[in-house]
Short mmCIF file of C-alpha atoms in Angstrom, two decimals:
data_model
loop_
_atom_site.label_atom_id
_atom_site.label_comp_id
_atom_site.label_asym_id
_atom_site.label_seq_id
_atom_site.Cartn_x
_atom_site.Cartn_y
_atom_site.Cartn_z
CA UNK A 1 -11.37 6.70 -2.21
CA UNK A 2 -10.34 3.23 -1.35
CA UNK A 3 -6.65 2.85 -2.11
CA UNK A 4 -7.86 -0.17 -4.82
CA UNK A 5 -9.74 2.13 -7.01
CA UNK A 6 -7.00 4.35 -6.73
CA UNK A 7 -4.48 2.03 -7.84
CA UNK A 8 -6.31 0.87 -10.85
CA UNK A 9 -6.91 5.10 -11.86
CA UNK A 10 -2.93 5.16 -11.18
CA UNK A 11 -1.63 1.85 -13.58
CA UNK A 12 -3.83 3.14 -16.15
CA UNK A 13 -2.24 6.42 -15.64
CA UNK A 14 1.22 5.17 -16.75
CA UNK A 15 -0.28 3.05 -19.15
CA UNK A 16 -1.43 5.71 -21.28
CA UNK A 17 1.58 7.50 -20.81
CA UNK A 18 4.02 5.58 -22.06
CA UNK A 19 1.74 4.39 -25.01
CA UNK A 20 0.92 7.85 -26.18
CA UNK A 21 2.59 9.34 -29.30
CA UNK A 22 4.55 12.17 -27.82
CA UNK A 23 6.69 13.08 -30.90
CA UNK A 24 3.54 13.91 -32.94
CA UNK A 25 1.69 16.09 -30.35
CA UNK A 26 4.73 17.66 -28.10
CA UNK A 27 1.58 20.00 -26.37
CA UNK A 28 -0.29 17.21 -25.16
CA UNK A 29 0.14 17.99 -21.11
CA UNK A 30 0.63 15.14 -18.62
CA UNK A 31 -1.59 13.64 -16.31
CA UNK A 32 0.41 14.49 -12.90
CA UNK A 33 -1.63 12.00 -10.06
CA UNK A 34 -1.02 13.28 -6.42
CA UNK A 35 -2.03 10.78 -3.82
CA UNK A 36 -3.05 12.54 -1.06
CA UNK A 37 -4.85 11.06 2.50
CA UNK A 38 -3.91 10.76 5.93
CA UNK A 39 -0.69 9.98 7.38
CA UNK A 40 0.27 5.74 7.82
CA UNK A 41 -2.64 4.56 5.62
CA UNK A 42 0.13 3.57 2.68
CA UNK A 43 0.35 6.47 0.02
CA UNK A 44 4.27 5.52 -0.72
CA UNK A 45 3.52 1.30 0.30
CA UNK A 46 0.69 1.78 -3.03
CA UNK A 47 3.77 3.51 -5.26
CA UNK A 48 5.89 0.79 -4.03
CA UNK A 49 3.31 -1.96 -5.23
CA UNK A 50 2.49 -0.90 -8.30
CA UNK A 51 6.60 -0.07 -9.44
CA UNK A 52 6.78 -3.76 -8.46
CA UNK A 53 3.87 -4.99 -10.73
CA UNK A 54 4.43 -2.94 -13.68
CA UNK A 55 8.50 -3.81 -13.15
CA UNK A 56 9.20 0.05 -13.05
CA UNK A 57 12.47 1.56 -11.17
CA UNK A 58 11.42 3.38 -8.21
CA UNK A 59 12.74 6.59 -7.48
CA UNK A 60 11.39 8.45 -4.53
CA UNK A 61 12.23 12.34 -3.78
CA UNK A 62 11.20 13.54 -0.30
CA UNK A 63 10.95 17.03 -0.97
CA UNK A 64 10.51 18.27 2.41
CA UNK A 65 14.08 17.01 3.30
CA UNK A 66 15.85 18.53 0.15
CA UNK A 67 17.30 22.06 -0.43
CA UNK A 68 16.34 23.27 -3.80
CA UNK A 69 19.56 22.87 -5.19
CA UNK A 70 19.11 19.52 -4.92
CA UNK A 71 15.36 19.29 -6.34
CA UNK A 72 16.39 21.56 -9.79
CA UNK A 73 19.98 21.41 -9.99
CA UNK A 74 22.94 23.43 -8.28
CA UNK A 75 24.05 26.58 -10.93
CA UNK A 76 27.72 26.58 -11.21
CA UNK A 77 29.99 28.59 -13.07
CA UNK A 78 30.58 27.87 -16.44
CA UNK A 79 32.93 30.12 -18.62
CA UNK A 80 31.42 33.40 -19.08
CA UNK A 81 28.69 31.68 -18.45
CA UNK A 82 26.32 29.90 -15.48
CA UNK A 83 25.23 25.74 -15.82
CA UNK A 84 22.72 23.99 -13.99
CA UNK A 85 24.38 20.72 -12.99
CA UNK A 86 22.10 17.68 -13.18
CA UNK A 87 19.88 17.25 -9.86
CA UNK A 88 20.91 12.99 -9.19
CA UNK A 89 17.61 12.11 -8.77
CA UNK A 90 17.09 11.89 -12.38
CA UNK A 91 18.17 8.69 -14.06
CA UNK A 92 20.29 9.17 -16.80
CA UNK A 93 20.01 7.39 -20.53
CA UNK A 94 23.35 5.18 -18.92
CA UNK A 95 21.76 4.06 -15.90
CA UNK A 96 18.33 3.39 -18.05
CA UNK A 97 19.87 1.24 -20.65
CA UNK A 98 21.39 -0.54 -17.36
CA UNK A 99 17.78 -1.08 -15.65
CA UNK A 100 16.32 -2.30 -19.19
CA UNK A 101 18.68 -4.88 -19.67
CA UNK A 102 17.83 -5.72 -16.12
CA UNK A 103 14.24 -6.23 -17.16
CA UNK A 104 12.25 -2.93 -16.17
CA UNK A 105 9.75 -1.57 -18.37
CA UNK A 106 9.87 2.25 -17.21
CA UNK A 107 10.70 4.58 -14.17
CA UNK A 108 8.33 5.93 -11.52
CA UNK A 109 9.45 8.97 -10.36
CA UNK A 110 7.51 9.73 -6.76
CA UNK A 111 7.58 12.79 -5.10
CA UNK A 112 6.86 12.33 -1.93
CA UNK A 113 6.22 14.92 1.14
CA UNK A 114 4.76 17.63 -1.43
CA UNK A 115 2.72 19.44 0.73
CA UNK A 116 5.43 19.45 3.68
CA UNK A 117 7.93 20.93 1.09
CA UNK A 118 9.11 24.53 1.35
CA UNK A 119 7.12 26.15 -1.29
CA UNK A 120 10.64 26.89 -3.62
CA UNK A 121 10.48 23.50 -3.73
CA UNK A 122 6.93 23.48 -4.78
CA UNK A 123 7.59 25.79 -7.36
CA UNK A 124 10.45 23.37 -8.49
CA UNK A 125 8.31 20.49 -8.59
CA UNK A 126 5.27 22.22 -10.91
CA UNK A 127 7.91 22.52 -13.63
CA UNK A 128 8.85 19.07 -13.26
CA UNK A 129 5.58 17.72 -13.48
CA UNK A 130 4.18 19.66 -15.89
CA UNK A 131 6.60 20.00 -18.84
CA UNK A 132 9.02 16.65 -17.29
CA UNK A 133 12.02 19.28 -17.65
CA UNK A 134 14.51 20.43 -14.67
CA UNK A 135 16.33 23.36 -16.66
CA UNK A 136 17.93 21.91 -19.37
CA UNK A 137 17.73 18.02 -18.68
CA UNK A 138 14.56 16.40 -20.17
CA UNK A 139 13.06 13.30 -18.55
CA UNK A 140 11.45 11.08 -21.14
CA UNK A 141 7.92 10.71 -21.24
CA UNK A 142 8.13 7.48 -23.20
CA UNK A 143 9.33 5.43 -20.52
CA UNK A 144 8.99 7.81 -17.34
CA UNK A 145 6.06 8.89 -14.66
CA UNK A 146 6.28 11.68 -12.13
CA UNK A 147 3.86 11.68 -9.60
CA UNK A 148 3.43 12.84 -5.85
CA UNK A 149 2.06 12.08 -2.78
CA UNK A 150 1.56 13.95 0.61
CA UNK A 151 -0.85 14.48 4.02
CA UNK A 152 -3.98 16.47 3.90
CA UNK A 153 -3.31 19.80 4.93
CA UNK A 154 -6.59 19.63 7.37
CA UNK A 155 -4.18 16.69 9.55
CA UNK A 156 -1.66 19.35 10.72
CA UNK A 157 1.19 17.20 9.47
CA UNK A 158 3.63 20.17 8.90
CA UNK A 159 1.80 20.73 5.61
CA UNK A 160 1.60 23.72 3.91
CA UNK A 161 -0.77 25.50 1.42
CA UNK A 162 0.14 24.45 -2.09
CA UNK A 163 0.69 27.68 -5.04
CA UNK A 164 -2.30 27.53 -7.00
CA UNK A 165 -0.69 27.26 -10.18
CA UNK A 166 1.23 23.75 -8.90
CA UNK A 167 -3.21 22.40 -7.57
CA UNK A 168 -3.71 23.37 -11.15
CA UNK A 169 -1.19 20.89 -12.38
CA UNK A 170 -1.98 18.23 -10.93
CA UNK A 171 -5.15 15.61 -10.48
CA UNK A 172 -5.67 14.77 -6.92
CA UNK A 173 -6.60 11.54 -5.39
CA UNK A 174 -7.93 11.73 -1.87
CA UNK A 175 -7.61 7.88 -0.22
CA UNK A 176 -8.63 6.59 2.56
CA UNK A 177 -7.89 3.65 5.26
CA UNK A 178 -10.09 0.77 3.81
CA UNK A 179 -10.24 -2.91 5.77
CA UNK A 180 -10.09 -5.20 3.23
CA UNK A 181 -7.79 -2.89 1.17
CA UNK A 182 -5.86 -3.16 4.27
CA UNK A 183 -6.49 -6.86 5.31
CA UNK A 184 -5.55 -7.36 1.67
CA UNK A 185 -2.04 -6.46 1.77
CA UNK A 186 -1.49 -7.12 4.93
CA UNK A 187 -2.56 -10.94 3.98
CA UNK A 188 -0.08 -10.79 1.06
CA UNK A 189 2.82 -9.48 2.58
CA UNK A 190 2.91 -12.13 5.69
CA UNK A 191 2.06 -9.58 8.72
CA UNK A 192 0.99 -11.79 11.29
CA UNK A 193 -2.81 -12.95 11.16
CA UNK A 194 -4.05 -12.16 14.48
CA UNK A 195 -3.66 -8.53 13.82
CA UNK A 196 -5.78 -9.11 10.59
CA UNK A 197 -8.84 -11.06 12.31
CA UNK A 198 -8.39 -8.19 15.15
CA UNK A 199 -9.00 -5.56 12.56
CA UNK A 200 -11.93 -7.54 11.11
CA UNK A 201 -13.32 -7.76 14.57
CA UNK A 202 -12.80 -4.44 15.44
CA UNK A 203 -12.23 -1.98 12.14
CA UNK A 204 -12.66 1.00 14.58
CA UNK A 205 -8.86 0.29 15.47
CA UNK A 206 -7.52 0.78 11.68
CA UNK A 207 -7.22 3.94 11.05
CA UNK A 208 -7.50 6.41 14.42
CA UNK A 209 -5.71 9.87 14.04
CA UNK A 210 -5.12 11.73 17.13
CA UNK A 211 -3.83 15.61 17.01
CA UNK A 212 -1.31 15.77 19.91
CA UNK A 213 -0.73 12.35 20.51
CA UNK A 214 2.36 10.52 20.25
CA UNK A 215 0.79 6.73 19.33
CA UNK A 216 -2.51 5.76 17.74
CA UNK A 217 -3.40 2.89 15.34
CA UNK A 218 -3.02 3.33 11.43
CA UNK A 219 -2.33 0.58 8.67
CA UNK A 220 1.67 1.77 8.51
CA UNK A 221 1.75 1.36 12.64
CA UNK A 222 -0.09 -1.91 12.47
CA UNK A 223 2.62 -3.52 10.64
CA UNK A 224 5.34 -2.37 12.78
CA UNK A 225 3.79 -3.91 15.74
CA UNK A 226 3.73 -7.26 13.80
CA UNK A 227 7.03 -7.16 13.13
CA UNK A 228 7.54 -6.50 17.40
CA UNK A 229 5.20 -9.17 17.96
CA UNK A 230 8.43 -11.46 16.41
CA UNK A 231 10.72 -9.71 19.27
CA UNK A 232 11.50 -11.82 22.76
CA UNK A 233 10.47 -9.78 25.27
CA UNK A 234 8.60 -10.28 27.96
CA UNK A 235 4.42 -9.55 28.42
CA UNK A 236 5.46 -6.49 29.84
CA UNK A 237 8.35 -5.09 27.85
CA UNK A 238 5.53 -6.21 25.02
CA UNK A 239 2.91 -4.05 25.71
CA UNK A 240 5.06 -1.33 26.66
CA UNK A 241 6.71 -1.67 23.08
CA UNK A 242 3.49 -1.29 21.43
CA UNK A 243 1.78 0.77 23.68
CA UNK A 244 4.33 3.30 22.63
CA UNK A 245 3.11 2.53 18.51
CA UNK A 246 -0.51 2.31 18.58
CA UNK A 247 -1.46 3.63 22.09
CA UNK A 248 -2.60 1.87 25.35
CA UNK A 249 -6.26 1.54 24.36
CA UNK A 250 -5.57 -0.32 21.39
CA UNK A 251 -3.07 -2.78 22.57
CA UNK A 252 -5.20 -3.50 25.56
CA UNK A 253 -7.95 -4.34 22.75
CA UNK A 254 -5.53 -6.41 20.69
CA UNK A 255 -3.97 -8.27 23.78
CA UNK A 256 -7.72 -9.66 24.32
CA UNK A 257 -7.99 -10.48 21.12
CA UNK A 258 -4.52 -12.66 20.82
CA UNK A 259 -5.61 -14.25 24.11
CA UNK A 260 -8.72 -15.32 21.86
CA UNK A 261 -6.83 -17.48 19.31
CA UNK A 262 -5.79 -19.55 22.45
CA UNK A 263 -9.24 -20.78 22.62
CA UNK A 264 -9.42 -21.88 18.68
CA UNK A 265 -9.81 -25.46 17.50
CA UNK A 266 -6.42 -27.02 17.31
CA UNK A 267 -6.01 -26.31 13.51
CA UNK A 268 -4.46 -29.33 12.48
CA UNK A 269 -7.13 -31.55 14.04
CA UNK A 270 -9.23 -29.11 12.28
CA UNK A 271 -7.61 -29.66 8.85
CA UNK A 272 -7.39 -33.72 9.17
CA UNK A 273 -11.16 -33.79 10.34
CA UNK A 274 -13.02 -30.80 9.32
CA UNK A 275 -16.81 -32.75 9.78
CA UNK A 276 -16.07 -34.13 13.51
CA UNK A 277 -14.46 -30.80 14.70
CA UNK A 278 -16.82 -28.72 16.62
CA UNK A 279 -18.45 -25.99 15.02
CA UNK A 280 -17.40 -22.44 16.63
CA UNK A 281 -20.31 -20.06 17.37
CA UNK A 282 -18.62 -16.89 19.26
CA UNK A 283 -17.70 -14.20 17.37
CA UNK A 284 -14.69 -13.49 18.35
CA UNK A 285 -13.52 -16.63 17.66
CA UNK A 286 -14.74 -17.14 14.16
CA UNK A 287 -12.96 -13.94 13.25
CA UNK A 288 -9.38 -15.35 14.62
CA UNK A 289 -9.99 -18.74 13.51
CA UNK A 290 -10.53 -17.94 9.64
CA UNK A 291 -7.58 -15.05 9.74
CA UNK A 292 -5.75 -18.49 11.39
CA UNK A 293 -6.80 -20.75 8.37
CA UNK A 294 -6.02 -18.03 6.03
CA UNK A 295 -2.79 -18.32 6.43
CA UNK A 296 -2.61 -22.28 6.47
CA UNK A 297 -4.55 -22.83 3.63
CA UNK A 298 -3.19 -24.89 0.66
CA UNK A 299 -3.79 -25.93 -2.91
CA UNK A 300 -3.80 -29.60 -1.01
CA UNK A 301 -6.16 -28.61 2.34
CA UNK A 302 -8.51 -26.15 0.83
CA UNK A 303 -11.01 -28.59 0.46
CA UNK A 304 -10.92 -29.60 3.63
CA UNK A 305 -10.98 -26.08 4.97
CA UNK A 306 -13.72 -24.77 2.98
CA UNK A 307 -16.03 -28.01 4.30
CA UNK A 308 -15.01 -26.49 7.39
CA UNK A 309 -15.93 -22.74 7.28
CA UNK A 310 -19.24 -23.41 5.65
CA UNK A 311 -20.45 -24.85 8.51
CA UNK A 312 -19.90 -22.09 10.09
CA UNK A 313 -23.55 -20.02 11.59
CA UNK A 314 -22.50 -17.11 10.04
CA UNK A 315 -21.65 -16.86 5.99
CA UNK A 316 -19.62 -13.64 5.52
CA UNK A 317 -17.04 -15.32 7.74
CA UNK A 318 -16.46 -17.64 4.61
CA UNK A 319 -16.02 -14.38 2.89
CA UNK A 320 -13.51 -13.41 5.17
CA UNK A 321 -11.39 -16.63 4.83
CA UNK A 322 -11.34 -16.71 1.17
CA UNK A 323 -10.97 -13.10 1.01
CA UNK A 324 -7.32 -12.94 3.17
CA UNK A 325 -6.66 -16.37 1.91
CA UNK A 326 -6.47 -15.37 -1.94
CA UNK A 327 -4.72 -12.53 -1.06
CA UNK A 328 -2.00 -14.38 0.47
CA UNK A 329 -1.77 -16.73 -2.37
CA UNK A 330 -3.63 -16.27 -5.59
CA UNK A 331 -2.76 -19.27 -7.51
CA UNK A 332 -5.51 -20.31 -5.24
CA UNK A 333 -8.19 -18.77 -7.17
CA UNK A 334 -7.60 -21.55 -9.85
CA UNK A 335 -8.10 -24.38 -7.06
CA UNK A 336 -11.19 -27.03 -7.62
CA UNK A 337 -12.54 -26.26 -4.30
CA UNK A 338 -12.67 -22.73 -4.40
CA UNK A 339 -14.13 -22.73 -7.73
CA UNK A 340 -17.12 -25.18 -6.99
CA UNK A 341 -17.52 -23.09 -3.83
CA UNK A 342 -17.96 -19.82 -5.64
CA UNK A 343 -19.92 -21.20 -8.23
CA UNK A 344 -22.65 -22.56 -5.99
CA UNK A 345 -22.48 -19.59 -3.78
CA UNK A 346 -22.57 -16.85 -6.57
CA UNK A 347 -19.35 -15.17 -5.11
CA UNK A 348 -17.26 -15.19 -8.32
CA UNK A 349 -16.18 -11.87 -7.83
CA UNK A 350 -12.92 -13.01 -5.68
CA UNK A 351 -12.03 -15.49 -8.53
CA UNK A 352 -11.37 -12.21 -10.45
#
């Protein structure tokens, strides 16, 4: 499942949550979402997004790195009696009233790491997300989601089999590395543009799990080398550096393809004269140029742009452009240009 579809099934999710009438049917069970896929393709980078869109306070629990005591609550003493002190994970009505006036509309409660939790901690966790209770302290359904995410147990990742009461609990969401999902974000979030025409180039190099080895390419490792790509080292000291994240083979792949944007229309000539420039024909070089124009295009140039790219041999690459373009900047979907452009081409689908 392409992590798009999955975050649509996920905001409507919480939607109907915290619109449902819980004081006139106190049996009605939650719908518990656990994101599951491989490990770097952006399980916890999706919870992240969508806390941010739907203003929700993010909590995350790893439970792999918590005792259980801190998961359900520490039992102390208490009189004649024992008490469950409050796990601090779990926002209380203070701290909520705090966050509303700050202006969030709820609180996503991700637990992350599930299936690489000891299974106490499993056990912990099907209470919470079945009946939104830790011993005595309620969490409020009105205004709160609990969900989890973790690696397929078939990746090795440390995982281990889940209790098959806890499976039963919960609706699963397998994802999946997707380009344009990834080209996407990776377009919004300013990581640098020749590893998104490299990826469009060569999508083999997105998502490449290796048992037993110590660096291969994912989504989550791709934008770590773009933020080395803004260190000052040397050509050497650079490819060591990401060597050591995403593997010889792939930086020796990527190193060509940087090399390529060297031979790209100068893109300010480009811009000023988009009829006179010379039309690029080599694959490789379409892909870098319209990642490059992507990420220069304006409200004021995209006109000039788009005469550009659609002279261009090949048509998806305009699909490309505006694709990563929009993306980056989506008050662009409203410009002239674009409009006339997907009106005559019949592409209104990235207006939407």
């Amino acid at each position: 499942m392409r992590l798009s579809i999955a975050k649509k099934i996920f905001i409507e999710a919480i939607n109907h949550s915290f619109n449902f009438d819980y004081e006139n049917d106190k049996s009605k069970k939650p719908i518990s979402l656990h994101l599951e896929g491989s490990m770097g393709i952006g399980k916890t980078a999706l919870c992240r997004q969508v806390a941010e869109e739907m203003k929700l306070h993010l909590v995350i629990v790893s439970l792999a790195q918590f005792e259980p005591t801190d998961i359900g609550g520490l039992r102390m003493p208490d009189g004649d009696s024992m008490k469950v002190l409050r796990p601090d994970w779990i926002v209380t009505d203070e701290e909520w009233q705090e966050l509303k006036a700050q202006g969030h509309k709820g609180i996503l409660y991700v637990f992350d790491e599930l299936p690489q939790a000891p299974v106490l901690n499993m056990n912990i966790y099907a209470q919470i997300c079945d009946e939104y209770r830790v011993g005595e302290y309620h969490i409020d359904r009105s205004h709160c989601y609990i969900m989890s995410c973790g690696n397929k147990l078939s990746d090795k990742a440390g995982t281990n089999a889940m209790p098959s009461h806890l499976v039963d609990r919960l609706s699963f969401l397998e994802i999946e590395a997707n380009l344009d999902d990834t080209c996407s974000y990776f377009a919004k979030t300013g990581v640098d543009h020749r590893i998104i025409s490299w990826l469009r180039f060569q999508p083999e190099f997105l998502h490449q799990f290796q048992k037993g080895v110590n660096a291969y390419p994912t989504p989550r490792s791709h934008e770590r080398v773009a933020t080395m790509l803004k260190w000052k080292l040397d050509e050497e000291a650079m490819a060591e550096a990401i060597s050591g994240q995403i593997g010889a083979s792939a930086y020796a792949n990527l190193k060509t393809h940087m090399d390529i944007h060297e031979k790209c229309p100068d893109i300010d000539k480009l811009i000023a004269d988009p009829i006179n420039t010379p039309v690029v024909e080599d694959p490789p070089i379409m892909f870098a140029l319209c990642s490059a124009l992507s990420m220069r295009a304006t409200d004021k140039n995209m006109g000039n742009i788009l005469q550009y790219v659609q002279r261009l041999p090949n048509e998806e690459f305009q699909a490309y452009f505006l694709k990563d373009a929009l993306s980056r900047d989506e008050s662009l979907k409203q410009n002239k240009d674009v409009r006339l452009w997907a009106g005559k081409s019949g592409n209104g689908k990235y207006l939407v």
